[in-house]
Amino acid sequence: MRALVRETHLHPGALIYPLFICPGEGVRKEISSMPGVFNLSIDEAVKEAEACAALGLGGLLLFGLPAEKDEQGSGAWDADGIVQQGLRALKSVRALDSLVVIADVCLCEYTSHGHCGVVARDGGHYEIENDASIALLAKAAVSLATAGADVVAPSDMMDGRVEAIREALDASGLSGTPILSYASKFASAFYGPFREAADSAPQFGDRRSYQMDGANLREAMREIDQDIAEGADMVLMKPAMPYLDVIRAARERYDVPLGAYQVSGEYSMLQAAFARGWLEPERAMMESLISIRRAGADFIVSYFAKDAAQVLG
Ligand SMILES: [Zn+2]
């Protein structure tokens, strides 16, 4: 009876699993603050992807840990960058054709300073240069799509980057590559563990000049408006559980496909409670995911994707 009258459903095809690709071979390094999540060399990432495909997951979201970083973040658009190599490897395996492979587009994993854009310094003062940054982000998006990304996902939150990326993709014969924009991304304490996973913590300052204030729902709607107007095909919102009302408001207002990112801190705090026996893992995990779907997300990026797919069978 409960199954018959259930209003909200979760299925593996609506779940996306993030992968952190690092240099080397046979590397499988667990992230200390995210039990069960690893930095993976390309060969190991292919194995992980095969497990995801076998579980029926909808897709993967790729992040890169380059061997070297520089001031501009040139690893983001290097044709032989770590994610570009990973994309070519994943796309050469037929068993992975069922997975939508999404490439994160940002500079923070590749810049020596860890910011998402170009930094202009003047003594102790610094500023993130919006317009110089979007030209580099567009280059990165073209490079990732050329290497085989099915979707590019700009996560930087610079203004005007979706339009710049769309123009650059179209000019490069990649008009069929959709953009999943992180349109509503709040400056959040819940990103902490990710910065260890992607080795992308800012070396100075913080990201509040380009990420949103968690107190602002209407501003989130304006950011989504802007990204859709610039050509975003799908919208991603993060974090998820502390912002379910924002997801609900977006669902009521927009017809575009909406995704939510259950971020690292949401995962880590549940894992910490599981480790202490304070919460029942399977029930708490599934309840957290269903709440995000009920709020209105079509798909969910989650570090629980594989575990949840196992439960769903
Ligand atoms: Zn970034």
Coordinates of C-alpha atoms and ligand atoms in Angstrom, one line a residue:
M1 CA 0.0 0.0 0.0
R2 CA 2.8 2.4 0.9
A3 CA 4.5 1.8 -2.5
L4 CA 1.2 2.3 -4.3
V5 CA 0.5 5.7 -2.8
R6 CA 4.1 7.0 -2.7
E7 CA 4.4 10.5 -4.1
T8 CA 8.1 10.8 -4.6
H9 CA 10.4 8.3 -6.2
L10 CA 14.1 7.9 -6.4
H11 CA 15.8 5.8 -9.1
P12 CA 19.5 5.2 -9.8
G13 CA 19.1 7.0 -13.2
A14 CA 18.6 10.2 -11.4
L15 CA 21.8 10.0 -9.4
I16 CA 25.2 11.4 -10.5
Y17 CA 28.4 10.3 -8.8
P18 CA 31.4 12.7 -8.5
L19 CA 34.9 11.4 -9.4
F20 CA 38.2 13.0 -8.5
I21 CA 40.8 12.1 -11.0
C22 CA 44.5 12.3 -10.1
P23 CA 47.8 11.5 -11.8
G24 CA 49.5 8.1 -11.6
E25 CA 48.5 4.5 -12.0
G26 CA 46.7 2.3 -9.5
V27 CA 46.1 5.2 -7.2
R28 CA 43.1 4.9 -4.9
K29 CA 43.6 7.4 -2.1
E30 CA 40.7 7.8 0.4
I31 CA 39.8 11.3 1.4
S32 CA 40.1 11.4 5.1
S33 CA 37.0 13.5 5.8
M34 CA 34.9 11.6 3.2
P35 CA 35.0 7.9 4.0
G36 CA 34.4 5.8 0.9
V37 CA 35.3 8.6 -1.5
F38 CA 38.7 8.4 -3.3
N39 CA 41.1 10.3 -5.4
L40 CA 41.5 8.0 -8.4
S41 CA 44.1 7.6 -11.1
I42 CA 42.6 7.2 -14.6
D43 CA 42.7 3.4 -14.6
E44 CA 41.0 3.3 -11.2
A45 CA 38.4 5.9 -12.3
V46 CA 37.5 3.6 -15.3
K47 CA 36.9 0.8 -12.8
E48 CA 34.8 3.0 -10.6
A49 CA 32.8 4.2 -13.6
E50 CA 32.2 0.6 -14.6
A51 CA 30.7 -0.1 -11.2
C52 CA 28.5 3.0 -11.5
A53 CA 27.3 1.9 -15.0
A54 CA 26.5 -1.6 -13.6
L55 CA 24.4 0.0 -10.8
G56 CA 22.4 2.0 -13.4
L57 CA 23.5 5.5 -12.3
G58 CA 22.6 8.4 -14.5
G59 CA 26.1 9.9 -14.8
L60 CA 29.4 11.0 -13.5
L61 CA 30.7 14.5 -12.6
L62 CA 34.4 14.8 -13.1
F63 CA 36.9 16.9 -11.1
G64 CA 40.7 17.0 -11.6
L65 CA 43.7 17.1 -9.4
P66 CA 46.5 18.2 -11.8
A67 CA 50.2 17.3 -11.2
E68 CA 51.0 21.0 -11.3
K69 CA 49.2 24.3 -10.7
D70 CA 49.9 27.8 -11.8
E71 CA 48.7 31.3 -11.3
Q72 CA 46.2 31.2 -14.3
G73 CA 45.1 27.6 -13.9
S74 CA 46.2 26.5 -17.4
G75 CA 45.7 22.8 -16.5
A76 CA 41.9 23.5 -16.9
W77 CA 42.2 23.9 -20.7
D78 CA 45.3 21.8 -21.4
A79 CA 44.4 19.3 -24.1
D80 CA 46.4 16.7 -22.1
G81 CA 45.0 17.9 -18.8
I82 CA 44.1 15.3 -16.2
V83 CA 40.3 15.4 -16.8
Q84 CA 40.8 15.6 -20.6
Q85 CA 42.8 12.4 -20.4
G86 CA 40.2 10.9 -18.1
L87 CA 37.4 11.8 -20.5
R88 CA 39.2 10.1 -23.4
A89 CA 39.7 6.9 -21.3
L90 CA 36.1 6.8 -20.1
K91 CA 34.7 7.5 -23.6
S92 CA 36.8 4.6 -25.1
V93 CA 34.9 2.0 -23.0
R94 CA 31.7 0.9 -24.5
A95 CA 30.3 -0.4 -21.2
L96 CA 30.2 3.2 -20.0
D97 CA 28.0 4.5 -22.8
S98 CA 25.0 4.6 -20.5
L99 CA 26.6 7.2 -18.3
V100 CA 26.3 10.9 -19.0
V101 CA 29.8 12.2 -18.4
I102 CA 29.7 15.8 -17.0
A103 CA 32.9 17.8 -16.7
D104 CA 33.2 20.4 -14.0
V105 CA 34.4 23.7 -15.4
C106 CA 36.4 25.9 -13.0
L107 CA 39.8 27.1 -12.3
C108 CA 40.2 26.6 -8.5
E109 CA 41.5 23.0 -8.9
Y110 CA 44.2 24.3 -11.2
T111 CA 45.2 27.7 -9.8
S112 CA 48.1 27.9 -7.3
H113 CA 46.0 30.4 -5.3
G114 CA 42.9 28.2 -5.3
H115 CA 40.5 30.8 -6.4
C116 CA 37.9 30.1 -9.2
G117 CA 39.1 33.0 -11.3
V118 CA 42.0 35.3 -12.3
V119 CA 43.4 37.1 -9.3
A120 CA 44.7 40.7 -9.5
R121 CA 47.0 41.6 -6.6
D122 CA 48.0 45.0 -5.3
G123 CA 50.1 44.5 -2.3
G124 CA 48.0 42.9 0.4
H125 CA 44.8 43.6 -1.5
Y126 CA 43.4 41.3 -4.1
E127 CA 40.5 41.1 -6.4
I128 CA 38.9 38.4 -8.6
E129 CA 38.8 39.7 -12.2
N130 CA 35.4 38.6 -13.6
D131 CA 35.9 39.3 -17.3
A132 CA 39.4 37.9 -17.6
S133 CA 38.2 34.8 -15.8
I134 CA 35.3 34.0 -18.1
A135 CA 37.5 33.9 -21.2
L136 CA 39.6 31.2 -19.5
L137 CA 36.6 29.3 -18.4
A138 CA 35.2 29.3 -22.0
K139 CA 38.6 27.9 -23.1
A140 CA 38.4 25.1 -20.5
A141 CA 34.8 24.2 -21.5
V142 CA 35.8 23.9 -25.2
S143 CA 38.8 21.7 -24.2
L144 CA 36.7 19.4 -22.0
A145 CA 33.9 19.0 -24.6
T146 CA 36.5 18.3 -27.3
A147 CA 38.0 15.6 -25.1
G148 CA 34.5 13.9 -24.9
A149 CA 32.5 15.5 -22.1
D150 CA 28.7 15.0 -22.7
V151 CA 27.9 18.1 -20.6
V152 CA 30.0 21.0 -19.3
A153 CA 29.2 22.3 -15.8
P154 CA 30.6 25.7 -14.9
S155 CA 30.8 25.9 -11.1
D156 CA 32.8 29.2 -10.8
M157 CA 29.9 31.7 -10.4
M158 CA 31.5 34.5 -12.4
D159 CA 28.9 36.7 -14.1
G160 CA 28.4 36.2 -17.8
R161 CA 30.3 32.9 -18.1
V162 CA 27.4 30.8 -19.4
E163 CA 27.0 33.1 -22.5
A164 CA 30.8 33.1 -23.0
I165 CA 30.9 29.3 -22.8
R166 CA 27.9 28.9 -25.1
E167 CA 29.5 31.2 -27.7
A168 CA 32.9 29.4 -27.5
L169 CA 31.3 26.0 -27.8
D170 CA 29.2 27.0 -30.8
A171 CA 32.2 28.6 -32.5
S172 CA 34.1 25.3 -32.0
G173 CA 31.5 23.1 -33.7
L174 CA 30.2 21.9 -30.3
S175 CA 26.7 23.4 -30.5
G176 CA 25.3 20.0 -29.3
T177 CA 27.1 20.1 -25.9
P178 CA 24.7 21.2 -23.2
I179 CA 25.6 23.5 -20.3
L180 CA 24.6 22.5 -16.8
S181 CA 25.2 25.7 -14.9
Y182 CA 25.8 26.0 -11.1
A183 CA 23.4 28.9 -11.1
S184 CA 22.6 28.9 -7.5
K185 CA 25.7 28.3 -5.4
F186 CA 25.9 29.6 -1.9
A187 CA 29.1 30.4 -0.1
S188 CA 28.8 27.5 2.3
A189 CA 30.7 25.9 5.2
F190 CA 29.4 22.6 3.9
Y191 CA 32.1 22.6 1.1
G192 CA 34.9 22.0 3.6
P193 CA 35.6 18.3 2.9
F194 CA 35.5 18.9 -0.9
R195 CA 38.4 21.2 -0.7
E196 CA 40.5 18.3 0.7
A197 CA 39.1 16.0 -2.0
A198 CA 39.9 18.4 -4.9
D199 CA 42.9 20.1 -3.2
S200 CA 41.3 23.4 -4.0
A201 CA 41.2 25.5 -0.8
P202 CA 41.8 29.2 -1.4
Q203 CA 45.3 30.1 -0.2
F204 CA 44.1 33.5 0.9
G205 CA 40.7 35.2 1.4
D206 CA 37.4 33.4 0.7
R207 CA 34.9 33.0 -2.2
R208 CA 32.2 35.3 -0.9
S209 CA 32.8 37.9 -3.6
Y210 CA 31.5 35.4 -6.2
Q211 CA 29.3 32.9 -4.3
M212 CA 26.0 33.9 -2.8
D213 CA 24.9 34.8 0.7
G214 CA 23.0 31.9 2.2
A215 CA 20.4 34.3 3.5
N216 CA 19.2 35.2 0.0
L217 CA 16.5 33.2 -1.8
R218 CA 15.4 36.0 -4.2
E219 CA 19.0 36.6 -5.3
A220 CA 19.2 32.9 -6.1
M221 CA 16.2 33.2 -8.4
R222 CA 17.9 36.2 -10.2
E223 CA 21.1 34.1 -10.7
I224 CA 19.1 31.3 -12.2
D225 CA 17.2 33.8 -14.4
Q226 CA 20.4 35.2 -15.7
D227 CA 22.0 31.8 -16.5
I228 CA 18.9 30.5 -18.3
A229 CA 18.8 33.8 -20.3
E230 CA 22.5 33.2 -21.2
G231 CA 21.8 29.7 -22.5
A232 CA 22.0 27.3 -19.6
D233 CA 20.2 24.0 -20.6
M234 CA 20.1 22.7 -17.0
V235 CA 20.6 24.3 -13.6
L236 CA 22.4 22.9 -10.6
M237 CA 21.9 24.1 -7.1
K238 CA 24.1 23.6 -4.1
P239 CA 24.3 22.8 -1.2
A240 CA 21.0 20.7 -1.1
M241 CA 19.7 19.9 2.3
P242 CA 20.3 23.3 4.0
Y243 CA 18.6 25.0 0.9
L244 CA 15.6 22.8 0.2
D245 CA 13.3 25.8 0.2
V246 CA 15.5 27.4 -2.6
I247 CA 15.1 24.2 -4.7
R248 CA 11.4 24.2 -4.1
A249 CA 11.1 27.9 -5.2
A250 CA 13.2 27.2 -8.3
R251 CA 11.0 24.2 -9.2
E252 CA 7.8 26.3 -9.0
R253 CA 9.3 29.0 -11.1
Y254 CA 11.4 27.2 -13.9
D255 CA 10.7 24.4 -16.4
V256 CA 14.3 23.6 -17.1
P257 CA 15.8 20.4 -15.7
L258 CA 17.0 21.1 -12.1
G259 CA 19.7 19.3 -10.3
A260 CA 20.8 19.5 -6.7
Y261 CA 24.3 18.8 -5.4
Q262 CA 24.3 17.0 -2.0
V263 CA 27.7 18.4 -1.1
S264 CA 30.7 17.0 0.7
G265 CA 29.8 18.4 4.1
E266 CA 26.3 16.9 3.9
Y267 CA 27.9 13.5 3.2
S268 CA 30.6 13.9 5.8
M269 CA 28.3 14.8 8.7
L270 CA 26.0 11.9 8.0
Q271 CA 29.1 9.6 7.7
A272 CA 30.4 10.9 11.0
A273 CA 27.1 10.1 12.7
F274 CA 27.0 6.7 11.1
A275 CA 30.5 5.9 12.4
R276 CA 29.4 6.7 15.9
G277 CA 26.2 4.7 15.6
W278 CA 24.1 7.8 16.1
L279 CA 22.1 7.4 12.9
E280 CA 20.9 4.4 11.0
P281 CA 22.9 4.6 7.7
E282 CA 20.6 3.3 5.1
R283 CA 17.5 5.0 6.4
A284 CA 19.2 8.4 6.9
M285 CA 20.9 8.3 3.5
M286 CA 17.6 7.5 1.7
E287 CA 15.7 10.0 3.6
S288 CA 18.2 12.7 2.8
L289 CA 18.0 11.9 -0.9
I290 CA 14.2 11.7 -1.0
S291 CA 13.9 15.1 0.7
I292 CA 15.9 16.6 -2.2
R293 CA 13.7 15.0 -4.8
R294 CA 10.6 16.0 -2.9
A295 CA 11.8 19.6 -2.9
G296 CA 11.8 19.4 -6.7
A297 CA 15.2 18.3 -8.0
D298 CA 15.1 16.1 -11.1
F299 CA 18.5 14.7 -10.5
I300 CA 21.0 14.6 -7.6
V301 CA 24.7 14.7 -7.5
S302 CA 25.7 12.7 -4.5
Y303 CA 28.6 10.8 -2.9
F304 CA 25.9 8.4 -1.8
A305 CA 24.9 7.6 -5.4
K306 CA 26.4 4.1 -5.5
D307 CA 25.2 3.2 -2.0
A308 CA 21.7 4.4 -2.8
A309 CA 21.6 2.6 -6.1
Q310 CA 22.5 -0.6 -4.3
V311 CA 19.6 -0.1 -1.9
L312 CA 17.2 0.7 -4.8
G313 CA 18.4 -2.5 -6.5
Ligands
ZN1 ZN 35.9 26.8 -8.3

